[in-house]
PDB file of C-alpha atoms in Angstrom:
ATOM      1  CA  MET A  12      -0.079  -0.359   0.113  1.00  0.00           C
ATOM      2  CA  ALA A  13       2.985   2.348   0.388  1.00  0.00           C
ATOM      3  CA  MET A  14       3.269   3.428  -3.418  1.00  0.00           C
ATOM      4  CA  LEU A  15      -0.602   4.332  -2.999  1.00  0.00           C
ATOM      5  CA  ARG A  16      -0.796   7.841  -2.174  1.00  0.00           C
ATOM      6  CA  THR A  17      -4.433   9.169  -2.633  1.00  0.00           C
ATOM      7  CA  PRO A  18      -7.905   7.768  -2.109  1.00  0.00           C
ATOM      8  CA  ASP A  19      -8.448   7.261  -5.756  1.00  0.00           C
ATOM      9  CA  GLU A  20      -5.024   5.463  -5.846  1.00  0.00           C
ATOM     10  CA  ILE A  21      -5.990   3.076  -3.388  1.00  0.00           C
ATOM     11  CA  VAL A  22      -9.409   2.285  -4.742  1.00  0.00           C
ATOM     12  CA  ALA A  23      -7.546   1.628  -7.924  1.00  0.00           C
ATOM     13  CA  GLY A  24      -4.926  -0.785  -6.240  1.00  0.00           C
ATOM     14  CA  CYS A  25      -7.602  -2.666  -4.343  1.00  0.00           C
ATOM     15  CA  GLY A  26      -8.648  -4.126  -7.722  1.00  0.00           C
ATOM     16  CA  ARG A  27     -10.796  -1.238  -9.725  1.00  0.00           C
ATOM     17  CA  ASP A  28      -7.818  -1.207 -11.936  1.00  0.00           C
ATOM     18  CA  ARG A  29      -8.142  -4.428 -13.590  1.00  0.00           C
ATOM     19  CA  THR A  30      -4.336  -4.906 -14.056  1.00  0.00           C
ATOM     20  CA  VAL A  31      -3.940  -5.659 -10.550  1.00  0.00           C
ATOM     21  CA  PRO A  32      -3.485  -8.934  -9.368  1.00  0.00           C
ATOM     22  CA  PRO A  33      -6.589 -10.216  -7.624  1.00  0.00           C
ATOM     23  CA  LEU A  34      -4.072 -11.597  -4.716  1.00  0.00           C
ATOM     24  CA  VAL A  35      -2.809  -8.518  -4.232  1.00  0.00           C
ATOM     25  CA  ALA A  36      -6.046  -6.438  -4.460  1.00  0.00           C
ATOM     26  CA  ASP A  37      -7.368  -8.975  -1.819  1.00  0.00           C
ATOM     27  CA  ARG A  38      -4.705  -8.538   0.375  1.00  0.00           C
ATOM     28  CA  ARG A  39      -4.796  -4.665   0.056  1.00  0.00           C
ATOM     29  CA  MET A  40      -8.322  -4.893   0.861  1.00  0.00           C
ATOM     30  CA  ALA A  41      -8.164  -7.541   3.837  1.00  0.00           C
ATOM     31  CA  ALA A  42      -5.377  -4.520   5.342  1.00  0.00           C
ATOM     32  CA  LEU A  43      -8.821  -1.989   5.089  1.00  0.00           C
ATOM     33  CA  VAL A  44     -11.011  -4.300   6.335  1.00  0.00           C
ATOM     34  CA  GLU A  45      -9.165  -4.802   9.546  1.00  0.00           C
ATOM     35  CA  GLU A  46      -8.926  -1.274   9.945  1.00  0.00           C
ATOM     36  CA  ALA A  47     -12.793  -0.569   9.318  1.00  0.00           C
ATOM     37  CA  ARG A  48     -13.772  -2.870  11.857  1.00  0.00           C
ATOM     38  CA  TYR A  49     -11.557  -0.925  14.408  1.00  0.00           C
ATOM     39  CA  GLY A  50     -13.495   2.233  13.747  1.00  0.00           C
ATOM     40  CA  ASP A  51     -11.287   3.538  10.742  1.00  0.00           C
ATOM     41  CA  GLN A  52     -14.394   5.233   8.725  1.00  0.00           C
ATOM     42  CA  VAL A  53     -11.581   6.353   5.980  1.00  0.00           C
ATOM     43  CA  ALA A  54     -10.765   2.685   5.434  1.00  0.00           C
ATOM     44  CA  ALA A  55     -14.595   1.759   5.216  1.00  0.00           C
ATOM     45  CA  ARG A  56     -15.397   4.794   3.055  1.00  0.00           C
ATOM     46  CA  ILE A  57     -12.605   3.601   0.621  1.00  0.00           C
ATOM     47  CA  LEU A  58     -13.854  -0.120   0.389  1.00  0.00           C
ATOM     48  CA  LEU A  59     -17.419   1.472  -0.076  1.00  0.00           C
ATOM     49  CA  GLN A  60     -16.025   3.253  -3.176  1.00  0.00           C
ATOM     50  CA  ARG A  61     -14.229   0.323  -4.447  1.00  0.00           C
ATOM     51  CA  VAL A  62     -17.638  -1.780  -4.356  1.00  0.00           C
ATOM     52  CA  LEU A  63     -19.800   1.432  -5.355  1.00  0.00           C
ATOM     53  CA  PRO A  64     -19.716   0.762  -9.286  1.00  0.00           C
ATOM     54  CA  ALA A  65     -20.892  -2.774  -8.649  1.00  0.00           C
ATOM     55  CA  LEU A  66     -23.788  -1.452  -5.978  1.00  0.00           C
ATOM     56  CA  ILE A  67     -24.876   1.267  -8.982  1.00  0.00           C
ATOM     57  CA  ALA A  68     -25.223  -1.739 -11.371  1.00  0.00           C
ATOM     58  CA  ARG A  69     -27.625  -3.510  -9.200  1.00  0.00           C
ATOM     59  CA  SER A  70     -29.496  -0.368  -8.396  1.00  0.00           C
ATOM     60  CA  GLY A  71     -30.019  -0.054 -11.817  1.00  0.00           C
ATOM     61  CA  VAL A  72     -30.924  -3.518 -12.753  1.00  0.00           C
ATOM     62  CA  ARG A  73     -33.413  -3.330  -9.696  1.00  0.00           C
ATOM     63  CA  ALA A  74     -34.904  -0.128 -10.686  1.00  0.00           C
ATOM     64  CA  ARG A  75     -35.611  -1.631 -14.068  1.00  0.00           C
ATOM     65  CA  ARG A  76     -37.399  -4.371 -12.822  1.00  0.00           C
ATOM     66  CA  GLY A  77     -39.645  -1.955 -10.733  1.00  0.00           C
ATOM     67  CA  HIS A  78     -38.115  -3.009  -7.356  1.00  0.00           C
ATOM     68  CA  ALA A  79     -37.778   0.699  -6.554  1.00  0.00           C
ATOM     69  CA  SER A  80     -36.206   3.730  -7.476  1.00  0.00           C
ATOM     70  CA  PHE A  81     -32.860   4.226  -8.392  1.00  0.00           C
ATOM     71  CA  GLY A  82     -31.991   6.325  -5.590  1.00  0.00           C
ATOM     72  CA  THR A  83     -34.002   4.390  -3.098  1.00  0.00           C
ATOM     73  CA  LEU A  84     -32.188   1.179  -3.920  1.00  0.00           C
ATOM     74  CA  LEU A  85     -28.909   2.758  -3.839  1.00  0.00           C
ATOM     75  CA  ALA A  86     -29.300   4.224  -0.670  1.00  0.00           C
ATOM     76  CA  GLY A  87     -30.379   0.633   0.402  1.00  0.00           C
ATOM     77  CA  TYR A  88     -27.413  -0.969  -1.379  1.00  0.00           C
ATOM     78  CA  THR A  89     -24.675   1.560   0.413  1.00  0.00           C
ATOM     79  CA  SER A  90     -26.151   0.939   3.855  1.00  0.00           C
ATOM     80  CA  ALA A  91     -26.336  -2.910   3.516  1.00  0.00           C
ATOM     81  CA  ALA A  92     -22.829  -2.725   1.880  1.00  0.00           C
ATOM     82  CA  TRP A  93     -21.346  -0.601   4.909  1.00  0.00           C
ATOM     83  CA  ILE A  94     -22.703  -2.950   7.217  1.00  0.00           C
ATOM     84  CA  ALA A  95     -21.129  -5.795   5.374  1.00  0.00           C
ATOM     85  CA  ILE A  96     -17.526  -4.062   5.439  1.00  0.00           C
ATOM     86  CA  LEU A  97     -18.032  -3.283   9.711  1.00  0.00           C
ATOM     87  CA  THR A  98     -18.711  -6.896  10.087  1.00  0.00           C
ATOM     88  CA  TYR A  99     -16.732  -8.822   7.296  1.00  0.00           C
ATOM     89  CA  PRO A 100     -15.613 -12.273   8.065  1.00  0.00           C
ATOM     90  CA  LEU A 101     -12.229 -11.730   7.193  1.00  0.00           C
ATOM     91  CA  ASP A 102     -10.907 -15.248   8.636  1.00  0.00           C
ATOM     92  CA  ARG A 103     -13.535 -17.020   6.681  1.00  0.00           C
ATOM     93  CA  ARG A 104     -13.490 -15.158   3.571  1.00  0.00           C
ATOM     94  CA  PRO A 105     -10.160 -13.673   2.732  1.00  0.00           C
ATOM     95  CA  VAL A 106     -10.435 -13.543  -0.835  1.00  0.00           C
ATOM     96  CA  LYS A 107     -12.866 -12.213  -3.218  1.00  0.00           C
ATOM     97  CA  ILE A 108     -13.619  -9.585  -0.789  1.00  0.00           C
ATOM     98  CA  ALA A 109     -15.204  -6.921  -2.961  1.00  0.00           C
ATOM     99  CA  ALA A 110     -17.384  -9.728  -4.607  1.00  0.00           C
ATOM    100  CA  ASN A 111     -18.320 -10.759  -0.990  1.00  0.00           C
ATOM    101  CA  ILE A 112     -19.356  -7.309   0.278  1.00  0.00           C
ATOM    102  CA  VAL A 113     -21.849  -6.646  -2.676  1.00  0.00           C
ATOM    103  CA  TYR A 114     -23.021 -10.179  -2.615  1.00  0.00           C
ATOM    104  CA  GLU A 115     -23.792  -9.976   1.243  1.00  0.00           C
ATOM    105  CA  ALA A 116     -25.651  -6.691   0.250  1.00  0.00           C
ATOM    106  CA  GLU A 117     -27.591  -7.878  -2.316  1.00  0.00           C
ATOM    107  CA  HIS A 118     -28.304 -10.821  -0.041  1.00  0.00           C
ATOM    108  CA  GLU A 119     -29.431  -8.503   2.712  1.00  0.00           C
ATOM    109  CA  LEU A 120     -31.856  -6.695   0.388  1.00  0.00           C
ATOM    110  CA  PHE A 121     -33.099  -8.875  -1.715  1.00  0.00           C
ATOM    111  CA  GLY A 122     -31.988 -12.517  -0.841  1.00  0.00           C
ATOM    112  CA  ARG A 123     -29.656 -14.810  -2.346  1.00  0.00           C
ATOM    113  CA  PRO A 124     -29.009 -13.643  -6.051  1.00  0.00           C
ATOM    114  CA  PRO A 125     -28.338 -15.854  -9.110  1.00  0.00           C
ATOM    115  CA  LEU A 126     -24.556 -16.665  -9.288  1.00  0.00           C
ATOM    116  CA  ILE A 127     -24.093 -14.536 -12.282  1.00  0.00           C
ATOM    117  CA  ASP A 128     -25.382 -11.581 -10.248  1.00  0.00           C
ATOM    118  CA  ARG A 129     -22.358 -12.109  -7.674  1.00  0.00           C
ATOM    119  CA  ARG A 130     -19.686 -10.274  -9.149  1.00  0.00           C
ATOM    120  CA  THR A 131     -18.513  -6.796  -9.071  1.00  0.00           C
ATOM    121  CA  VAL A 132     -18.975  -4.440 -11.980  1.00  0.00           C
ATOM    122  CA  PRO A 133     -16.303  -1.939 -12.918  1.00  0.00           C
ATOM    123  CA  ALA A 134     -16.253   1.294 -14.772  1.00  0.00           C
ATOM    124  CA  VAL A 135     -18.556   3.847 -13.354  1.00  0.00           C
ATOM    125  CA  ASP A 136     -17.126   7.190 -12.330  1.00  0.00           C
ATOM    126  CA  ILE A 137     -17.289   7.199  -8.585  1.00  0.00           C
ATOM    127  CA  GLY A 138     -16.473  11.231  -8.761  1.00  0.00           C
ATOM    128  CA  ALA A 139     -20.439  11.040 -10.601  1.00  0.00           C
ATOM    129  CA  VAL A 140     -22.072   9.659  -7.596  1.00  0.00           C
ATOM    130  CA  LEU A 141     -20.142  10.542  -4.372  1.00  0.00           C
ATOM    131  CA  PRO A 142     -21.042  11.946  -1.877  1.00  0.00           C
ATOM    132  CA  LEU A 143     -23.407   9.210  -0.886  1.00  0.00           C
ATOM    133  CA  ALA A 144     -27.105  10.171  -0.699  1.00  0.00           C
ATOM    134  CA  ARG A 145     -29.825   9.563   1.354  1.00  0.00           C
ATOM    135  CA  LEU A 146     -33.542   8.501   0.457  1.00  0.00           C
ATOM    136  CA  ASP A 147     -34.508  12.440   0.089  1.00  0.00           C
ATOM    137  CA  GLY A 148     -31.211  12.818  -1.972  1.00  0.00           C
ATOM    138  CA  ARG A 149     -29.474  14.678   0.645  1.00  0.00           C
ATOM    139  CA  PRO A 150     -25.827  13.998   1.049  1.00  0.00           C
ATOM    140  CA  VAL A 151     -23.998  11.787   3.763  1.00  0.00           C
ATOM    141  CA  ASP A 152     -20.707  13.092   3.391  1.00  0.00           C
ATOM    142  CA  ALA A 153     -19.417  14.000   7.092  1.00  0.00           C
ATOM    143  CA  PRO A 154     -17.800  11.299   9.390  1.00  0.00           C
ATOM    144  CA  ASP A 155     -20.103  12.383  12.477  1.00  0.00           C
ATOM    145  CA  ASP A 156     -23.304  12.348  10.029  1.00  0.00           C
ATOM    146  CA  PRO A 157     -26.268  10.707  12.084  1.00  0.00           C
ATOM    147  CA  LEU A 158     -27.008   8.388   9.530  1.00  0.00           C
ATOM    148  CA  ILE A 159     -23.506   6.999   9.198  1.00  0.00           C
ATOM    149  CA  GLU A 160     -23.831   6.808  13.266  1.00  0.00           C
ATOM    150  CA  VAL A 161     -26.632   4.903  12.988  1.00  0.00           C
ATOM    151  CA  VAL A 162     -25.385   2.226  10.694  1.00  0.00           C
ATOM    152  CA  ASP A 163     -22.106   1.965  12.459  1.00  0.00           C
ATOM    153  CA  VAL A 164     -24.104   1.337  15.950  1.00  0.00           C
ATOM    154  CA  LEU A 165     -26.000  -1.546  14.185  1.00  0.00           C
ATOM    155  CA  ALA A 166     -22.661  -2.929  12.873  1.00  0.00           C
ATOM    156  CA  ARG A 167     -21.165  -3.185  16.269  1.00  0.00           C
ATOM    157  CA  ALA A 168     -24.249  -4.522  17.548  1.00  0.00           C
ATOM    158  CA  ARG A 169     -24.378  -7.231  14.558  1.00  0.00           C
ATOM    159  CA  ARG A 170     -20.890  -7.897  15.495  1.00  0.00           C
ATOM    160  CA  ASN A 171     -21.693  -8.220  19.186  1.00  0.00           C
ATOM    161  CA  GLY A 172     -24.353 -10.768  18.695  1.00  0.00           C
ATOM    162  CA  LEU A 173     -27.613  -8.986  17.741  1.00  0.00           C
ATOM    163  CA  PRO A 174     -29.391 -11.119  15.627  1.00  0.00           C
ATOM    164  CA  GLU A 175     -29.542 -10.652  11.602  1.00  0.00           C
ATOM    165  CA  SER A 176     -33.399 -10.475  11.522  1.00  0.00           C
ATOM    166  CA  ALA A 177     -33.005  -7.542  14.079  1.00  0.00           C
ATOM    167  CA  VAL A 178     -30.892  -5.914  12.278  1.00  0.00           C
ATOM    168  CA  ARG A 179     -32.390  -6.151   8.942  1.00  0.00           C
ATOM    169  CA  LEU A 180     -35.552  -4.805  10.567  1.00  0.00           C
ATOM    170  CA  LEU A 181     -33.575  -1.786  12.328  1.00  0.00           C
ATOM    171  CA  VAL A 182     -31.910  -1.124   8.856  1.00  0.00           C
ATOM    172  CA  GLU A 183     -35.336  -1.172   7.006  1.00  0.00           C
ATOM    173  CA  LEU A 184     -36.640   1.395   9.824  1.00  0.00           C
ATOM    174  CA  ALA A 185     -33.608   3.639  10.919  1.00  0.00           C
ATOM    175  CA  VAL A 186     -31.954   3.794   7.564  1.00  0.00           C
ATOM    176  CA  GLU A 187     -34.078   3.089   4.779  1.00  0.00           C
ATOM    177  CA  GLY A 188     -37.035   4.850   6.208  1.00  0.00           C
ATOM    178  CA  ARG A 189     -39.941   2.391   5.781  1.00  0.00           C
ATOM    179  CA  THR A 190     -42.832   2.506   7.921  1.00  0.00           C
ATOM    180  CA  GLU A 191     -43.864  -0.678  10.020  1.00  0.00           C
ATOM    181  CA  ARG A 192     -47.023  -0.905   7.750  1.00  0.00           C
ATOM    182  CA  GLU A 193     -44.714  -1.528   4.662  1.00  0.00           C
ATOM    183  CA  ILE A 194     -42.840  -3.915   6.669  1.00  0.00           C
ATOM    184  CA  ALA A 195     -46.241  -5.584   7.882  1.00  0.00           C
ATOM    185  CA  LEU A 196     -47.449  -6.024   4.634  1.00  0.00           C
ATOM    186  CA  ARG A 197     -44.284  -7.239   2.846  1.00  0.00           C
ATOM    187  CA  THR A 198     -43.762  -9.908   5.334  1.00  0.00           C
ATOM    188  CA  GLY A 199     -47.134 -10.996   6.034  1.00  0.00           C
ATOM    189  CA  VAL A 200     -47.596 -10.243   9.400  1.00  0.00           C
ATOM    190  CA  THR A 201     -49.493  -7.422  11.471  1.00  0.00           C
ATOM    191  CA  GLU A 202     -48.302  -3.763  12.376  1.00  0.00           C
ATOM    192  CA  ARG A 203     -48.379  -4.827  16.273  1.00  0.00           C
ATOM    193  CA  ALA A 204     -46.270  -7.842  15.676  1.00  0.00           C
ATOM    194  CA  VAL A 205     -43.503  -5.655  13.513  1.00  0.00           C
ATOM    195  CA  ARG A 206     -43.882  -3.128  16.447  1.00  0.00           C
ATOM    196  CA  GLY A 207     -43.262  -5.959  19.035  1.00  0.00           C
ATOM    197  CA  ARG A 208     -40.056  -7.282  16.956  1.00  0.00           C
ATOM    198  CA  ARG A 209     -38.796  -3.859  16.895  1.00  0.00           C
ATOM    199  CA  GLN A 210     -38.952  -2.964  20.606  1.00  0.00           C
ATOM    200  CA  ARG A 211     -37.121  -6.418  21.368  1.00  0.00           C
ATOM    201  CA  ALA A 212     -34.374  -5.458  18.882  1.00  0.00           C
ATOM    202  CA  VAL A 213     -33.874  -2.125  20.210  1.00  0.00           C
ATOM    203  CA  VAL A 214     -33.606  -3.362  23.735  1.00  0.00           C
ATOM    204  CA  GLN A 215     -31.319  -6.418  22.480  1.00  0.00           C
ATOM    205  CA  LEU A 216     -29.224  -3.415  20.860  1.00  0.00           C
ATOM    206  CA  THR A 217     -29.128  -1.483  23.927  1.00  0.00           C
ATOM    207  CA  GLN A 218     -28.023  -4.250  26.301  1.00  0.00           C
ATOM    208  CA  LEU A 219     -25.286  -5.431  23.617  1.00  0.00           C
ATOM    209  CA  LEU A 220     -23.494  -2.236  23.397  1.00  0.00           C
ATOM    210  CA  GLU A 221     -24.524  -1.154  27.097  1.00  0.00           C
ATOM    211  CA  LEU A 222     -25.919   2.071  25.605  1.00  0.00           C
ATOM    212  CA  PRO A 223     -27.651   4.312  27.854  1.00  0.00           C
ATOM    213  CA  ALA A 224     -29.552   4.941  24.739  1.00  0.00           C
ATOM    214  CA  PRO A 225     -29.287   4.322  21.196  1.00  0.00           C
ATOM    215  CA  PRO A 226     -28.854   7.126  18.597  1.00  0.00           C
ATOM    216  CA  ALA A 227     -31.783   9.274  18.331  1.00  0.00           C
ATOM    217  CA  ARG A 228     -32.850   7.835  15.035  1.00  0.00           C
ATOM    218  CA  ILE A 229     -32.969   4.343  16.856  1.00  0.00           C
ATOM    219  CA  ARG A 230     -34.440   5.610  20.246  1.00  0.00           C
ATOM    220  CA  ARG A 231     -37.197   6.901  18.445  1.00  0.00           C
ATOM    221  CA  MET A 232     -38.607   3.847  17.194  1.00  0.00           C
ATOM    222  CA  GLY A 233     -38.881   2.043  20.440  1.00  0.00           C
ATOM    223  CA  THR A 234     -40.445   3.195  23.741  1.00  0.00           C
ATOM    224  CA  ALA A 235     -38.466   0.251  25.508  1.00  0.00           C
ATOM    225  CA  ALA A 236     -35.055   2.062  24.775  1.00  0.00           C
TER     226      ALA A 236
END
């Protein structure tokens, strides 16, 4: 990594430049994953930039299929990828890191995708889409941005044992901005059941992280917190 001096050079050296040997790219990404898992948001942001072209491509495919708007899908993919980066199981998946991050984001949002979809897609100008955008189009570009804080808290809770189903529910509510009614209709349960799951998830999160209170964006979702 010593010869890579700028974020753009690091992104290229982590495999965006297709001439970089895959083994070298994975070693560089592994080093960034280690830093990201210990709270280095710059490392996490570089990893997110590395996979962003694939997230853009997936958002475009899903938008054309009518799943949601491109902006909504990209916000969901980037949030899911951020969590995948901060919780990446480096000991179990030391290679094909970029593809695995994209796969985990896809799986988080839509379930297991076809094998042909499990690959990164290069050649999208990252400068045209950064900084990241919220669901309403406003940028997420500051390390202390509340949305990044929420995703970071959820990632730490997942590492500490918060069930994947609870993380997914809180991501839908606090990050993607879905309503309890929308989740109830999608999952085939009552709104009361969704509220119960939400409250249990917030209590579990608070206890696992020993927080006096989670971030306000999560705290507002459950009176138990």
